[in-house]
Short mmCIF file of the C-alpha atoms (twelve columns), coordinates in Angstrom:
data_MODEL
# 
_entry.id   MODEL 
# 
loop_
_atom_site.group_PDB 
_atom_site.id 
_atom_site.type_symbol 
_atom_site.label_atom_id 
_atom_site.label_alt_id 
_atom_site.label_comp_id 
_atom_site.label_asym_id 
_atom_site.label_seq_id 
_atom_site.Cartn_x 
_atom_site.Cartn_y 
_atom_site.Cartn_z 
_atom_site.pdbx_PDB_model_num 
ATOM 1  C CA . MET A 1  126.940 56.606 162.736 1 
ATOM 2  C CA . PRO A 2  128.830 53.526 161.476 1 
ATOM 3  C CA . VAL A 3  128.302 50.602 163.809 1 
ATOM 4  C CA . SER A 4  130.037 47.226 163.785 1 
ATOM 5  C CA . SER A 5  128.831 44.522 166.195 1 
ATOM 6  C CA . GLY A 6  127.212 47.167 168.379 1 
ATOM 7  C CA . LYS A 7  130.462 49.092 168.690 1 
ATOM 8  C CA . ILE A 8  131.033 52.626 167.457 1 
ATOM 9  C CA . ASP A 9  133.604 54.316 165.225 1 
ATOM 10 C CA . ILE A 10 134.691 57.797 166.284 1 
ATOM 11 C CA . SER A 11 136.957 60.676 165.225 1 
ATOM 12 C CA . ILE A 12 138.409 62.967 167.883 1 
ATOM 13 C CA . VAL A 13 139.866 66.337 166.861 1 
ATOM 14 C CA . ILE A 14 142.596 67.823 169.047 1 
ATOM 15 C CA . PRO A 15 143.581 71.410 168.169 1 
ATOM 16 C CA . ALA A 16 147.062 72.409 169.311 1 
ATOM 17 C CA . LEU A 17 148.740 75.805 169.526 1 
ATOM 18 C CA . ASN A 18 152.224 75.825 171.049 1 
ATOM 19 C CA . GLU A 19 151.645 72.676 173.110 1 
ATOM 20 C CA . GLU A 20 155.111 71.092 172.872 1 
ATOM 21 C CA . ASN A 21 155.294 70.600 176.648 1 
ATOM 22 C CA . ARG A 22 152.094 68.550 176.859 1 
ATOM 23 C CA . ILE A 23 150.906 67.285 173.454 1 
ATOM 24 C CA . ARG A 24 152.759 63.954 173.572 1 
ATOM 25 C CA . ALA A 25 151.476 63.100 177.065 1 
ATOM 26 C CA . THR A 26 147.953 64.216 176.127 1 
ATOM 27 C CA . VAL A 27 147.859 62.065 172.991 1 
ATOM 28 C CA . GLU A 28 149.384 59.057 174.738 1 
ATOM 29 C CA . SER A 29 146.754 59.386 177.465 1 
ATOM 30 C CA . TYR A 30 143.989 59.414 174.837 1 
ATOM 31 C CA . LEU A 31 145.495 56.328 173.197 1 
ATOM 32 C CA . ARG A 32 145.632 54.414 176.494 1 
ATOM 33 C CA . VAL A 33 142.018 55.221 177.335 1 
ATOM 34 C CA . LEU A 34 140.687 54.572 173.824 1 
ATOM 35 C CA . GLU A 35 142.465 51.216 173.521 1 
ATOM 36 C CA . LYS A 36 140.688 50.042 176.692 1 
ATOM 37 C CA . GLU A 37 137.252 51.317 175.651 1 
ATOM 38 C CA . SER A 38 135.134 48.260 174.904 1 
ATOM 39 C CA . ALA A 39 132.366 50.264 173.196 1 
ATOM 40 C CA . LEU A 40 134.705 51.325 170.363 1 
ATOM 41 C CA . ASN A 41 135.158 49.500 167.110 1 
ATOM 42 C CA . THR A 42 137.765 51.909 165.786 1 
ATOM 43 C CA . TYR A 43 138.846 55.500 166.252 1 
ATOM 44 C CA . GLU A 44 141.136 58.174 164.909 1 
ATOM 45 C CA . LEU A 45 142.778 61.127 166.598 1 
ATOM 46 C CA . ILE A 46 143.121 64.147 164.331 1 
ATOM 47 C CA . LEU A 47 145.862 66.469 165.591 1 
ATOM 48 C CA . VAL A 48 145.639 69.971 164.142 1 
ATOM 49 C CA . SER A 49 148.689 72.131 164.824 1 
ATOM 50 C CA . ASN A 50 147.811 75.755 164.194 1 
ATOM 51 C CA . ASN A 51 150.520 78.360 163.478 1 
ATOM 52 C CA . CYS A 52 152.768 76.941 166.204 1 
ATOM 53 C CA . LYS A 53 156.005 78.695 167.057 1 
ATOM 54 C CA . ASP A 54 157.428 75.700 168.917 1 
ATOM 55 C CA . LEU A 55 157.937 71.969 168.265 1 
ATOM 56 C CA . THR A 56 154.257 71.014 168.427 1 
ATOM 57 C CA . PRO A 57 154.012 70.227 164.659 1 
ATOM 58 C CA . THR A 58 157.140 68.061 164.822 1 
ATOM 59 C CA . ILE A 59 155.859 66.119 167.818 1 
ATOM 60 C CA . CYS A 60 152.425 65.654 166.211 1 
ATOM 61 C CA . ALA A 61 154.067 64.403 163.005 1 
ATOM 62 C CA . GLU A 62 156.162 61.926 165.018 1 
ATOM 63 C CA . LEU A 63 153.054 60.631 166.783 1 
ATOM 64 C CA . ALA A 64 151.273 60.192 163.450 1 
ATOM 65 C CA . VAL A 65 154.221 58.143 162.125 1 
ATOM 66 C CA . GLN A 66 154.301 56.029 165.308 1 
ATOM 67 C CA . HIS A 67 150.532 55.356 165.129 1 
ATOM 68 C CA . PRO A 68 149.587 55.558 161.436 1 
ATOM 69 C CA . GLN A 69 146.313 53.646 161.851 1 
ATOM 70 C CA . LYS A 70 145.135 55.846 164.725 1 
ATOM 71 C CA . ILE A 71 146.574 59.360 164.309 1 
ATOM 72 C CA . VAL A 72 146.279 61.915 161.513 1 
ATOM 73 C CA . HIS A 73 148.196 65.203 161.662 1 
ATOM 74 C CA . ILE A 74 147.353 68.452 159.889 1 
ATOM 75 C CA . ASP A 75 149.716 71.413 160.179 1 
ATOM 76 C CA . PHE A 76 148.534 74.915 159.305 1 
ATOM 77 C CA . PRO A 77 151.259 77.564 159.064 1 
ATOM 78 C CA . PHE A 78 148.677 80.326 159.553 1 
ATOM 79 C CA . TYR A 79 146.428 81.031 162.518 1 
ATOM 80 C CA . THR A 80 142.863 79.766 162.133 1 
ATOM 81 C CA . GLY A 81 141.864 80.035 165.786 1 
ATOM 82 C CA . LYS A 82 140.731 77.113 167.901 1 
ATOM 83 C CA . GLY A 83 137.362 76.917 166.153 1 
ATOM 84 C CA . GLY A 84 138.996 77.018 162.724 1 
ATOM 85 C CA . ALA A 85 141.407 74.259 163.701 1 
ATOM 86 C CA . VAL A 86 138.560 72.090 164.969 1 
ATOM 87 C CA . MET A 87 136.527 72.675 161.793 1 
ATOM 88 C CA . ARG A 88 139.513 71.735 159.621 1 
ATOM 89 C CA . GLY A 89 139.885 68.531 161.616 1 
ATOM 90 C CA . PHE A 90 136.182 67.764 161.200 1 
ATOM 91 C CA . SER A 91 136.545 68.260 157.445 1 
ATOM 92 C CA . ILE A 92 138.840 65.227 157.144 1 
ATOM 93 C CA . ALA A 93 137.243 63.023 159.804 1 
ATOM 94 C CA . GLN A 94 136.519 59.467 158.656 1 
ATOM 95 C CA . TYR A 95 134.038 58.788 161.443 1 
ATOM 96 C CA . PRO A 96 131.421 60.712 163.432 1 
ATOM 97 C CA . PHE A 97 132.754 63.015 166.090 1 
# 
């Protein structure tokens, strides 16, 4: 696990399937908590939208543009299941998860 000055680096994968009503609030809540966490050196949120039929991919893409140093978005137009979405997020993680 990469460590800098005793602080950790972490990747967090958030799978999302048709979450347009709550994804923005969920991600913003994560950001608020993570920014206050003194044990963290750096972090990334990996948002994986998975065959969504709503605006979830659009919202995730907007969040990634608003927070380019903290959020990565992957959009899959086919259904991989929750486990598949998480594994795809892990595959691009820069830090331990």
